[in-house]
């Protein structure tokens, strides 16, 4: 099994040491993990600085890879937080650094963070969702230096009210943009921990991705503590198989490798 969305104390919202997570991953039998630390330039909530020392990160990853080489595969990843005015800055980051795996997420829309609820003020839930997806679509039309889209329908996590619209039309546009470019999505299982009906994206969006020809899909727990590694992965693999997916992916130097779901279940 592989967990491809994990944070350590290199991320501003996490205090868990890499060693703690790695030891737990080995204990529960994971074959490979990827640390995906937060870089959210110009994050709207100035109490949080989602940046870190890249040189120190490179050194730590290399040290962990050497230390645990005979017990588990450890990959170097990053989770970037897109905003329209930051695309050139992320382009420069990718030219400067090399990562095995890049998650492209949107944690803020219209310059407002989703977490605090400020973005949703004065909007219907339908308007908020539409604006979120439109901004994401606009960004990925111009920026494609990533491996997969992270928790695609994250916007639903921060709204108590459910939308009557499934937004499949604009989500299909997003898929039609990324799939021909060789990009994928993740199934982020943290949704189960936050009281949602399942992971992110939801089953209907996963089915839409499959219908649009999507093949690259990773599993990520979005763990900030070691106890949630591979959270609900077995259930998620069964769901993916029921939808029609045959493989989940891992990455090495930006290139996907495909692993049979049937053999993992």
Tab-separated table of C-alpha atoms in Angstrom, residues 16-133:
chain	number	residue	atom	x	y	z
A	16	UNK	CA	4.823	15.410	13.626
A	17	UNK	CA	8.421	14.445	12.985
A	18	UNK	CA	9.200	12.552	9.798
A	19	UNK	CA	10.740	9.728	11.805
A	20	UNK	CA	7.516	9.220	13.768
A	21	UNK	CA	5.463	8.943	10.602
A	22	UNK	CA	7.958	6.667	8.877
A	23	UNK	CA	8.136	4.277	11.821
A	24	UNK	CA	4.338	4.080	11.904
A	25	UNK	CA	4.177	3.511	8.157
A	26	UNK	CA	6.562	0.587	8.492
A	27	UNK	CA	4.584	-0.779	11.438
A	28	UNK	CA	1.322	-0.884	9.475
A	29	UNK	CA	2.978	-2.382	6.412
A	30	UNK	CA	3.133	0.481	3.925
A	31	UNK	CA	5.572	-0.095	1.086
A	32	UNK	CA	5.959	3.533	0.032
A	33	UNK	CA	5.072	6.985	1.298
A	34	UNK	CA	5.439	10.483	-0.081
A	35	UNK	CA	5.833	13.577	2.076
A	36	UNK	CA	3.889	16.448	0.527
A	37	UNK	CA	4.695	19.558	2.531
A	38	UNK	CA	2.653	22.734	2.225
A	39	UNK	CA	3.811	25.664	0.152
A	40	UNK	CA	1.000	28.216	0.019
A	41	UNK	CA	2.581	31.476	-1.035
A	42	UNK	CA	0.710	34.595	0.068
A	43	UNK	CA	-1.769	32.630	2.175
A	44	UNK	CA	-4.601	34.996	3.165
A	45	UNK	CA	-4.446	34.210	6.894
A	46	UNK	CA	-1.184	35.895	7.839
A	47	UNK	CA	-1.001	33.913	11.097
A	48	UNK	CA	0.144	30.998	8.911
A	49	UNK	CA	3.298	30.990	6.810
A	50	UNK	CA	3.115	27.940	4.574
A	51	UNK	CA	6.711	27.971	3.385
A	52	UNK	CA	9.801	26.106	4.564
A	53	UNK	CA	13.550	25.758	4.097
A	54	UNK	CA	13.846	23.801	0.850
A	55	UNK	CA	17.515	22.961	1.343
A	56	UNK	CA	16.810	21.544	4.802
A	57	UNK	CA	13.870	19.581	3.373
A	58	UNK	CA	16.054	18.078	0.655
A	59	UNK	CA	18.659	17.066	3.214
A	60	UNK	CA	16.098	15.535	5.564
A	61	UNK	CA	14.390	13.540	2.832
A	62	UNK	CA	17.746	12.203	1.635
A	63	UNK	CA	18.713	11.246	5.172
A	64	UNK	CA	15.411	9.457	5.737
A	65	UNK	CA	15.732	7.648	2.407
A	66	UNK	CA	19.204	6.432	3.363
A	67	UNK	CA	18.231	5.483	6.907
A	68	UNK	CA	15.157	3.482	5.948
A	69	UNK	CA	16.237	2.255	2.504
A	70	UNK	CA	15.793	-1.423	3.335
A	71	UNK	CA	12.409	-0.967	5.029
A	72	UNK	CA	10.311	1.507	3.041
A	73	UNK	CA	10.418	3.742	-0.051
A	74	UNK	CA	10.238	7.452	0.771
A	75	UNK	CA	9.490	10.022	-1.926
A	76	UNK	CA	9.891	13.788	-1.957
A	77	UNK	CA	6.734	15.709	-2.711
A	78	UNK	CA	5.082	19.058	-2.192
A	79	UNK	CA	1.533	20.409	-2.002
A	80	UNK	CA	1.192	23.833	-3.578
A	81	UNK	CA	-1.744	26.160	-3.009
A	82	UNK	CA	-2.711	27.833	-6.261
A	83	UNK	CA	-3.993	31.382	-6.544
A	84	UNK	CA	-4.209	33.202	-9.884
A	85	UNK	CA	-1.522	35.777	-9.074
A	86	UNK	CA	0.995	33.122	-7.965
A	87	UNK	CA	1.333	30.976	-11.082
A	88	UNK	CA	4.629	32.515	-12.202
A	89	UNK	CA	6.037	32.101	-8.712
A	90	UNK	CA	5.155	28.404	-8.642
A	91	UNK	CA	6.610	28.040	-12.135
A	92	UNK	CA	9.873	29.456	-10.806
A	93	UNK	CA	9.755	27.062	-7.844
A	94	UNK	CA	9.434	24.065	-10.153
A	95	UNK	CA	12.313	25.289	-12.282
A	96	UNK	CA	14.432	25.659	-9.157
A	97	UNK	CA	13.520	22.408	-7.370
A	98	UNK	CA	12.854	18.805	-8.345
A	99	UNK	CA	10.109	16.753	-6.737
A	100	UNK	CA	8.948	13.201	-7.250
A	101	UNK	CA	5.339	14.299	-6.858
A	102	UNK	CA	3.441	17.603	-6.838
A	103	UNK	CA	-0.083	18.015	-5.480
A	104	UNK	CA	-1.881	21.042	-6.878
A	105	UNK	CA	-4.526	22.267	-4.443
A	106	UNK	CA	-6.654	25.341	-3.963
A	107	UNK	CA	-6.939	26.416	-0.327
A	108	UNK	CA	-7.982	29.998	-1.057
A	109	UNK	CA	-10.355	31.545	-3.581
A	110	UNK	CA	-10.825	35.225	-4.440
A	111	UNK	CA	-7.869	35.884	-2.146
A	112	UNK	CA	-9.758	34.511	0.848
A	113	UNK	CA	-8.994	31.293	2.676
A	114	UNK	CA	-11.643	28.590	2.712
A	115	UNK	CA	-10.862	27.435	6.235
A	116	UNK	CA	-12.005	30.574	8.101
A	117	UNK	CA	-15.281	30.809	6.190
A	118	UNK	CA	-14.585	34.329	4.962
A	119	UNK	CA	-14.821	33.270	1.326
A	120	UNK	CA	-18.394	32.038	1.823
A	121	UNK	CA	-19.741	35.213	3.416
A	122	UNK	CA	-22.468	36.869	1.350
A	123	UNK	CA	-22.656	33.992	-1.125
A	124	UNK	CA	-25.108	31.182	-1.695
A	125	UNK	CA	-23.495	27.761	-1.523
A	126	UNK	CA	-24.036	27.393	-5.275
A	127	UNK	CA	-22.302	30.695	-5.996
A	128	UNK	CA	-19.371	29.784	-3.743
A	129	UNK	CA	-18.873	26.406	-5.398
A	130	UNK	CA	-19.111	27.896	-8.895
A	131	UNK	CA	-16.531	30.595	-8.120
A	132	UNK	CA	-14.199	28.025	-6.559
A	133	UNK	CA	-14.310	25.719	-9.588
